[in-house]
Every structure is written in structure tokens, then in C-alpha cells.
PDB file of C-alpha atoms in Angstrom:
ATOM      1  CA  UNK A   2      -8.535  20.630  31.088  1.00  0.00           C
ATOM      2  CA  UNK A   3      -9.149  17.269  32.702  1.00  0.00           C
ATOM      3  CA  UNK A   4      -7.152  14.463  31.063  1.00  0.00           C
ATOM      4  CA  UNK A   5      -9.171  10.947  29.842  1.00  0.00           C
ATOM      5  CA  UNK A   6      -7.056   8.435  28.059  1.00  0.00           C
ATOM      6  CA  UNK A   7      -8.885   5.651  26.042  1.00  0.00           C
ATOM      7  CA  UNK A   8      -6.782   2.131  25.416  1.00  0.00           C
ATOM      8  CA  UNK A   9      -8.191  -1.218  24.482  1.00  0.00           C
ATOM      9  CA  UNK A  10      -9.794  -0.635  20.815  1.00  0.00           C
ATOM     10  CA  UNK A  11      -8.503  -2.864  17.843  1.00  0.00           C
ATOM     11  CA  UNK A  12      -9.600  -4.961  15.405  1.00  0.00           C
ATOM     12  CA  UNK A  13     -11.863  -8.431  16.162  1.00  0.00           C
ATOM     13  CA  UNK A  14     -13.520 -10.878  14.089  1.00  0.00           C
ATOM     14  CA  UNK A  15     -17.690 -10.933  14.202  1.00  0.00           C
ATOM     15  CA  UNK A  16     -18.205 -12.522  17.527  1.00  0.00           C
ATOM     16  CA  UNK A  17     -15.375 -11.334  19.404  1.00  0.00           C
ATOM     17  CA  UNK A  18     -14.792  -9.084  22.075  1.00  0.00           C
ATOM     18  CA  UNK A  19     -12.857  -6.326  23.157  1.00  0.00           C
ATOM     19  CA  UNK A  20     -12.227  -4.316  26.579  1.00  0.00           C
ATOM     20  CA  UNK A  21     -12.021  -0.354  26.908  1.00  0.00           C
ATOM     21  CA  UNK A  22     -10.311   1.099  29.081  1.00  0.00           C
ATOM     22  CA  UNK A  23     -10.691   5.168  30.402  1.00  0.00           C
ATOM     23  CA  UNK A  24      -8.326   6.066  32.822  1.00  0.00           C
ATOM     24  CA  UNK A  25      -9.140   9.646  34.726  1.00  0.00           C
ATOM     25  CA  UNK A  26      -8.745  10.917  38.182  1.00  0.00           C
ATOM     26  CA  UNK A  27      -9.748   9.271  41.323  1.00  0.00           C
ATOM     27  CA  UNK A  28     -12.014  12.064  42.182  1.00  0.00           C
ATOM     28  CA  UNK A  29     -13.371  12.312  38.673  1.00  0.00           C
ATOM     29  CA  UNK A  30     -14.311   8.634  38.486  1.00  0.00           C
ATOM     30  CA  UNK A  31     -15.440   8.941  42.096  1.00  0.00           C
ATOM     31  CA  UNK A  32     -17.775  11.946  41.671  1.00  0.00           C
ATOM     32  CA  UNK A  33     -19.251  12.761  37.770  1.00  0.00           C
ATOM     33  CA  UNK A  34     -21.462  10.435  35.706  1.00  0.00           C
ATOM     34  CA  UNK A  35     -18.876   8.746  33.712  1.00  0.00           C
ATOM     35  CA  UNK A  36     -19.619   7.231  29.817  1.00  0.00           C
ATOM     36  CA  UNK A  37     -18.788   6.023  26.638  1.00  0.00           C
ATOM     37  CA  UNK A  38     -19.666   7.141  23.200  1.00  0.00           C
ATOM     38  CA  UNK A  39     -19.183   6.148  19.561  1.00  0.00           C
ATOM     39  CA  UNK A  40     -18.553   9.086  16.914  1.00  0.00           C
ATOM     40  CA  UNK A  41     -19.390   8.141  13.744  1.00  0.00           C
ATOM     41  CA  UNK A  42     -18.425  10.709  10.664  1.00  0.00           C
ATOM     42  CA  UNK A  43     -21.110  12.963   9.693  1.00  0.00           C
ATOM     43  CA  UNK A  44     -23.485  11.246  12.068  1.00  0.00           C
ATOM     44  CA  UNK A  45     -22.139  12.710  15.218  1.00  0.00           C
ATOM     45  CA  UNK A  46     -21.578  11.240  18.598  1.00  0.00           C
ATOM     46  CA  UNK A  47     -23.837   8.578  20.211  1.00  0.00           C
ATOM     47  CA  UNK A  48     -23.786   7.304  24.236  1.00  0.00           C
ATOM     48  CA  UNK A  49     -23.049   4.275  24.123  1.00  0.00           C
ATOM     49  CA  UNK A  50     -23.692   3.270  28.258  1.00  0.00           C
ATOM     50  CA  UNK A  51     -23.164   5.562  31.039  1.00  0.00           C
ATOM     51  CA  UNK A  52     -22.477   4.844  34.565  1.00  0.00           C
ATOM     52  CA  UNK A  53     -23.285   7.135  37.831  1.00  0.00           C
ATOM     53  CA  UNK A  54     -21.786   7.494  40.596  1.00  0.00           C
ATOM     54  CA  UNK A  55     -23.183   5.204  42.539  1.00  0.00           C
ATOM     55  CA  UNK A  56     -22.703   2.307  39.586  1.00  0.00           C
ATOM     56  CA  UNK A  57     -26.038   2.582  38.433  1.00  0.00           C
ATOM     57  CA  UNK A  58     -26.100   2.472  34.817  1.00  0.00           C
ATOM     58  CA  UNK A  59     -27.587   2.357  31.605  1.00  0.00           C
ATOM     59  CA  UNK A  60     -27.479   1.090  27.821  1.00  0.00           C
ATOM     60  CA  UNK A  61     -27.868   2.407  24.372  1.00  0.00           C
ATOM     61  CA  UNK A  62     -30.207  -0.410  23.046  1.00  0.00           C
ATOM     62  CA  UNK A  63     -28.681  -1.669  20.465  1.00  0.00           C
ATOM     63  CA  UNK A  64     -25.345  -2.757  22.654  1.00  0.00           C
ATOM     64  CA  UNK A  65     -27.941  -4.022  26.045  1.00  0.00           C
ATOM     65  CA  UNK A  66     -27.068  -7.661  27.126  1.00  0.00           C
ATOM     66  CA  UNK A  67     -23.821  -7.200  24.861  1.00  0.00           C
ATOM     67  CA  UNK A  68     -21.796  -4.256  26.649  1.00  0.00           C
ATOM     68  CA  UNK A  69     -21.211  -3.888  30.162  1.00  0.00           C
ATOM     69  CA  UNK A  70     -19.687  -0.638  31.462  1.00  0.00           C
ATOM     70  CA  UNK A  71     -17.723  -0.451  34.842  1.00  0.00           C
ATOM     71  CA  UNK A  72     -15.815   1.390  36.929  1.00  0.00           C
ATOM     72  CA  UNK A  73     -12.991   0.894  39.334  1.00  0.00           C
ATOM     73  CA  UNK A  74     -12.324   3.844  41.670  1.00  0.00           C
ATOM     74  CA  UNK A  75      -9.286   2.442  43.310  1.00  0.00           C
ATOM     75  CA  UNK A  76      -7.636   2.211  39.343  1.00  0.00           C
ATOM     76  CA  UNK A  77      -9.037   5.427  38.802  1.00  0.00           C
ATOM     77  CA  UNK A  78     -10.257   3.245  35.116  1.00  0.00           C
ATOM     78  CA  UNK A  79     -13.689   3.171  33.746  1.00  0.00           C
ATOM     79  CA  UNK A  80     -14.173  -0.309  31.410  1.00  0.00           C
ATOM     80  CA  UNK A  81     -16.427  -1.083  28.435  1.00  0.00           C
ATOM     81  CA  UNK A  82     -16.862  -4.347  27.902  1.00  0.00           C
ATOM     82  CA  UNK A  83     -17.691  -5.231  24.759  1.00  0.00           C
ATOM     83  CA  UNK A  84     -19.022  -8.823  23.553  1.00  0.00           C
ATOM     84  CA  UNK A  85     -20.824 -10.159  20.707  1.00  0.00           C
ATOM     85  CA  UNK A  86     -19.349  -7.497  18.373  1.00  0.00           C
ATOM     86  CA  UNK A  87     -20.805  -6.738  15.100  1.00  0.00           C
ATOM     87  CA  UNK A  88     -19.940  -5.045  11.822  1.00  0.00           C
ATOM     88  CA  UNK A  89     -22.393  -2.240  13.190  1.00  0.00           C
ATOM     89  CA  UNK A  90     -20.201  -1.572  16.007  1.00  0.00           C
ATOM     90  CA  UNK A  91     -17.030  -0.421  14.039  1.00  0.00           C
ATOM     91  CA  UNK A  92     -16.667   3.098  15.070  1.00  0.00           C
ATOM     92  CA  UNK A  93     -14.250   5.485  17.523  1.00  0.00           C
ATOM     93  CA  UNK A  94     -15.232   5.102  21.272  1.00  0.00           C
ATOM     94  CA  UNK A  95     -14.625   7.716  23.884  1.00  0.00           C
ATOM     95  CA  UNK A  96     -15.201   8.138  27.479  1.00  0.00           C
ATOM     96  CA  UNK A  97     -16.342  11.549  28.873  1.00  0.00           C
ATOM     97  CA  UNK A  98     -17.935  12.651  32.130  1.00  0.00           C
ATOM     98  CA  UNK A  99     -21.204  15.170  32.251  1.00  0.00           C
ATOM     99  CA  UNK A 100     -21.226  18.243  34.102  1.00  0.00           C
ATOM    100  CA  UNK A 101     -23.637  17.730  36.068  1.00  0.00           C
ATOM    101  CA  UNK A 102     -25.610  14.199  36.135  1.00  0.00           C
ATOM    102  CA  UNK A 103     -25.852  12.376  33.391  1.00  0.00           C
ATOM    103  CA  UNK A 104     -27.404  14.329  30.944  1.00  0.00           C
ATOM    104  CA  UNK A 105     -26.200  18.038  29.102  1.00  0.00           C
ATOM    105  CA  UNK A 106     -22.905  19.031  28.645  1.00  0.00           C
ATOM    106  CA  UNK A 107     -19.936  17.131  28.672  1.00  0.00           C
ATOM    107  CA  UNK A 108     -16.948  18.583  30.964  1.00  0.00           C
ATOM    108  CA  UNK A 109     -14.557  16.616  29.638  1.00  0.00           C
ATOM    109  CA  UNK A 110     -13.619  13.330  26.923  1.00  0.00           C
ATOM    110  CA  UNK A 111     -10.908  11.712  25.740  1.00  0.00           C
ATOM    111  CA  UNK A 112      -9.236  11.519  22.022  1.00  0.00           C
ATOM    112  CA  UNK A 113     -10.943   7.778  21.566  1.00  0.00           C
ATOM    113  CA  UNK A 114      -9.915   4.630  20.553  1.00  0.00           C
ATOM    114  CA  UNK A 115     -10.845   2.823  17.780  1.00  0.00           C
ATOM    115  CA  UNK A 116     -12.798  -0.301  17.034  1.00  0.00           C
ATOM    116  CA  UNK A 117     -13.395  -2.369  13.988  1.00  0.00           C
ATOM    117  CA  UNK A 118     -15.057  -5.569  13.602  1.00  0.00           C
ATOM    118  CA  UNK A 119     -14.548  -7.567  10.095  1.00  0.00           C
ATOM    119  CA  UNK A 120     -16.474 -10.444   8.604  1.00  0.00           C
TER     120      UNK A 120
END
């Protein structure tokens, strides 16, 4: 199975931000519909932003004109941006990449990295 390792989660004040990180293959960043997700106990997992292969993307609503998600072929890295953070936000993040387009099953995601925000 395909290999995605999450870095970058911790713990920030209200306000502050924090940078994911989702390193994968060239070819995977290169070819699949790449995003991020929060997984919240009992509630299940959520996208967060996705981002397609040609670096069109799209936002969960909640996190638009806060996150940005990127990639970076050459680093074979996907980034989450995260600014603005709020209480609400305090969850584990993973990246994964879709089958096919960006919608349906997931082929692949990572173990997640977690990320807490405190009055």
C-alpha cells in the first residue's frame, strides 16, 4: 500500500497558525486528486480542501479564506496551510488521494497528525 506521511500538527494559541505537511510519491502527487481531512471521534471523517491535479482546488466552508492547500511536485509534499485557527479546528488531519477524481473512494491516507488550538 502507498505510503503518506503527515508532519506539521501541534498545539497553537486562537489565532495562530500551523503548516501540514503530506509527503507521497512524485507520481502520486503528480497524478491523483490529493486532500486533507479532519476525523473527529464518533463523527467520522470530514474533507477538509482537496486539490487536483492540475492545482485546482476547493474548500470545506467553514476553513475558506483561512486554509490554503498546495502542492509541490518537485518535493513530492502536499501543504495545508492553516491560519486563523479556532477551538473548532482541534481535530486529527490526514492527507489521502481518491481513486479516481476527487470524489468516492479513497486509495490511500496517511496515519494523521494532530492539531489543537487552546484559548
Amino acid at each position: 500500500e502507498v505510503q503518506l506521511m503527515e508532519s506539521g500538527g501541534g498545539s497553537v494559541q486562537v489565532g495562530g497558525s500551523l503548516r501540514l505537511s503530506c509527503s507521497a510519491s512524485e507520481y502520486i502527487i503528480r497524478t491523483y486528486c490529493m486532500a486533507w481531512f479532519r476525523h473527529t471521534p464518533g463523527r467520522g471523517n470530514v474533507r477538509v480542501a482537496r486539490i487536483d491535479p492540475f492545482g485546482v482546488s476547493s474548500y470545506l466552508d467553514s476553513v475558506k479564506g483561512r486554509f490554503i492547500i498546495s502542492k509541490d511536485n518537485a518535493k513530492n509534499t502536499v501543504y495545508l496551510q492553516m491560519n486563523r485557527l479556532q477551538p473548532d479546528d482541534t481535530d486529527l488531519y490526514f492527507c489521502a488521494y481518491y481513486a479516481k477524481e476527487c470524489s468516492g473512494e479513497l486509495r490511500s491516507r496517511g496515519e494523521g497528525t494532530q492539531v489543537t488550538v487552546s484559548l
